[in-house]
């Protein structure tokens, strides 16, 4: 092989490697994360349920707006509750649990649950005047139990925290 063919071959190889690296880097930044994909599926399912219940596009838009504020406040309260529960578990597992601290943590957990319930009631009352009775019953089905995490691996260390 003469020198020109070697240079041409090396140039092609370098261009292929650059294109591969650029595609890999672009995939990292552009590819949606799994939680975002799950949110899209959940939103699509919710949209279908609302549509089946006879919600108008105007009603669904209003629900979307109120749900955004509720979701942000509820996530903050849920995160705080998780932190408090973790602190309570640490107290329970310690050699000498502090009962006063555990009582304080239990009270704080209860306050956070109250806050989450108030947020749900506030959102429901904002939407209530715009819905039929059937639609209201459908909305209340989502409030039957306290929201908790789905356990889909976002907290990978939890399985290792079990007592033996």
Coordinates of C-alpha atoms in Angstrom, one line a residue:
X1 CA 0.0 0.0 0.0
X2 CA 1.3 3.4 -0.8
X3 CA 1.2 6.3 1.6
X4 CA -1.9 7.9 0.0
X5 CA -4.0 4.8 0.6
X6 CA -2.9 4.5 4.2
X7 CA -3.7 8.1 4.9
X8 CA -7.1 7.8 3.2
X9 CA -7.8 4.6 5.2
X10 CA -6.7 6.2 8.5
X11 CA -8.8 9.3 7.7
X12 CA -11.9 7.2 7.2
X13 CA -11.2 5.3 10.4
X14 CA -10.9 8.5 12.3
X15 CA -14.1 9.9 10.9
X16 CA -16.0 6.7 11.8
X17 CA -14.6 6.9 15.4
X18 CA -15.5 10.6 15.7
X19 CA -19.1 9.9 14.4
X20 CA -19.4 7.0 16.9
X21 CA -18.3 9.2 19.8
X22 CA -20.5 12.0 18.8
X23 CA -23.5 9.7 18.5
X24 CA -22.7 8.2 22.0
X25 CA -22.4 11.6 23.6
X26 CA -25.6 12.9 21.9
X27 CA -27.5 9.8 23.1
X28 CA -26.4 10.5 26.7
X29 CA -27.8 14.1 26.5
X30 CA -30.8 13.5 24.3
X31 CA -32.1 10.1 25.5
X32 CA -35.0 10.6 27.9
X33 CA -34.5 9.1 31.4
X34 CA -36.7 6.2 32.4
X35 CA -38.6 8.3 35.0
X36 CA -39.6 10.8 32.3
X37 CA -40.7 7.9 30.1
X38 CA -42.8 6.5 33.0
X39 CA -44.3 10.0 33.6
X40 CA -45.3 10.1 29.9
X41 CA -47.0 6.7 30.1
X42 CA -48.8 7.7 33.3
X43 CA -49.9 10.9 31.8
X44 CA -51.2 9.1 28.7
X45 CA -53.1 6.5 30.8
X46 CA -54.5 9.3 32.9
X47 CA -55.6 11.3 29.8
X48 CA -57.4 8.2 28.5
X49 CA -59.2 7.6 31.8
X50 CA -60.3 11.3 31.9
X51 CA -61.4 11.1 28.3
X52 CA -63.4 7.9 29.0
X53 CA -65.0 9.7 32.1
X54 CA -66.3 12.4 29.8
X55 CA -63.9 15.2 30.8
X56 CA -63.9 18.0 28.2
X57 CA -60.6 19.4 26.9
X58 CA -61.1 22.5 29.0
X59 CA -61.6 20.5 32.1
X60 CA -58.6 18.3 31.4
X61 CA -56.5 21.5 30.9
X62 CA -57.7 22.9 34.2
X63 CA -56.9 19.5 35.9
X64 CA -53.4 19.6 34.4
X65 CA -52.7 23.1 35.7
X66 CA -53.9 22.4 39.3
X67 CA -52.2 19.0 39.3
X68 CA -48.8 20.5 38.5
X69 CA -48.8 22.7 41.6
X70 CA -50.2 19.9 43.7
X71 CA -47.6 17.5 42.4
X72 CA -44.7 19.8 43.3
X73 CA -45.9 20.5 46.8
X74 CA -46.8 16.8 47.4
X75 CA -43.4 15.6 46.2
X76 CA -41.7 18.0 48.7
X77 CA -43.9 16.7 51.5
X78 CA -43.3 13.1 50.5
X79 CA -39.5 13.6 50.4
X80 CA -39.6 15.1 53.9
X81 CA -41.7 12.2 55.1
X82 CA -39.2 9.7 53.7
X83 CA -36.4 11.5 55.5
X84 CA -38.3 11.5 58.8
X85 CA -39.1 7.8 58.4
X86 CA -35.5 7.0 57.7
X87 CA -34.5 8.9 60.9
X88 CA -37.1 7.0 62.8
X89 CA -35.8 3.7 61.6
X90 CA -32.3 4.8 62.6
X91 CA -33.5 5.5 66.1
X92 CA -35.3 2.1 66.3
X93 CA -32.2 0.3 65.2
X94 CA -29.8 2.2 67.5
X95 CA -28.5 0.5 70.7
X96 CA -30.4 3.0 72.9
X97 CA -33.4 4.5 71.1
X98 CA -34.4 8.0 72.2
X99 CA -38.1 7.8 72.9
X100 CA -38.5 11.6 72.9
X101 CA -36.8 11.9 69.5
X102 CA -39.0 9.0 68.1
X103 CA -42.1 10.8 69.4
X104 CA -41.0 14.0 67.7
X105 CA -40.4 12.2 64.4
X106 CA -43.8 10.4 64.6
X107 CA -45.5 13.8 65.1
X108 CA -43.6 15.3 62.2
X109 CA -44.5 12.4 59.9
X110 CA -48.2 12.9 60.9
X111 CA -47.9 16.6 60.1
X112 CA -46.6 15.8 56.7
X113 CA -49.4 13.3 56.0
X114 CA -51.9 16.1 57.1
X115 CA -50.2 18.5 54.7
X116 CA -50.5 16.0 51.8
X117 CA -54.2 15.3 52.6
X118 CA -54.9 19.1 52.8
X119 CA -53.2 19.5 49.4
X120 CA -55.4 16.8 47.9
X121 CA -58.6 18.3 49.4
X122 CA -57.6 21.8 48.2
X123 CA -57.1 20.5 44.6
X124 CA -60.4 18.6 44.7
X125 CA -62.3 21.7 45.9
X126 CA -60.8 23.8 43.1
X127 CA -62.0 21.2 40.5
X128 CA -65.3 20.3 42.0
X129 CA -67.4 23.1 40.6
X130 CA -66.4 22.2 37.1
X131 CA -67.2 18.4 37.2
X132 CA -70.2 16.1 37.1
X133 CA -70.9 13.7 40.0
X134 CA -69.5 10.8 37.9
X135 CA -66.3 12.7 37.3
X136 CA -66.0 13.6 40.9
X137 CA -66.3 9.9 41.9
X138 CA -63.6 9.1 39.4
X139 CA -61.3 11.7 40.9
X140 CA -61.9 10.5 44.4
X141 CA -60.8 7.0 43.4
X142 CA -57.2 8.3 43.2
X143 CA -57.5 9.5 46.8
X144 CA -58.4 6.2 48.4
X145 CA -54.9 5.6 49.9
X146 CA -51.9 7.7 50.7
X147 CA -49.5 7.9 47.8
X148 CA -46.3 5.9 48.2
X149 CA -43.3 5.1 46.0
X150 CA -43.7 2.4 43.5
X151 CA -40.5 0.6 44.5
X152 CA -39.0 0.6 41.0
X153 CA -35.4 0.6 42.0
X154 CA -34.8 4.3 42.6
X155 CA -33.6 3.6 46.1
X156 CA -31.3 0.7 45.3
X157 CA -29.9 0.3 48.8
X158 CA -33.2 -0.4 50.5
X159 CA -33.0 -4.2 50.0
X160 CA -29.8 -4.2 51.9
X161 CA -31.3 -2.5 55.0
X162 CA -33.3 -5.5 56.3
X163 CA -32.7 -6.8 59.7
X164 CA -31.4 -10.4 60.0

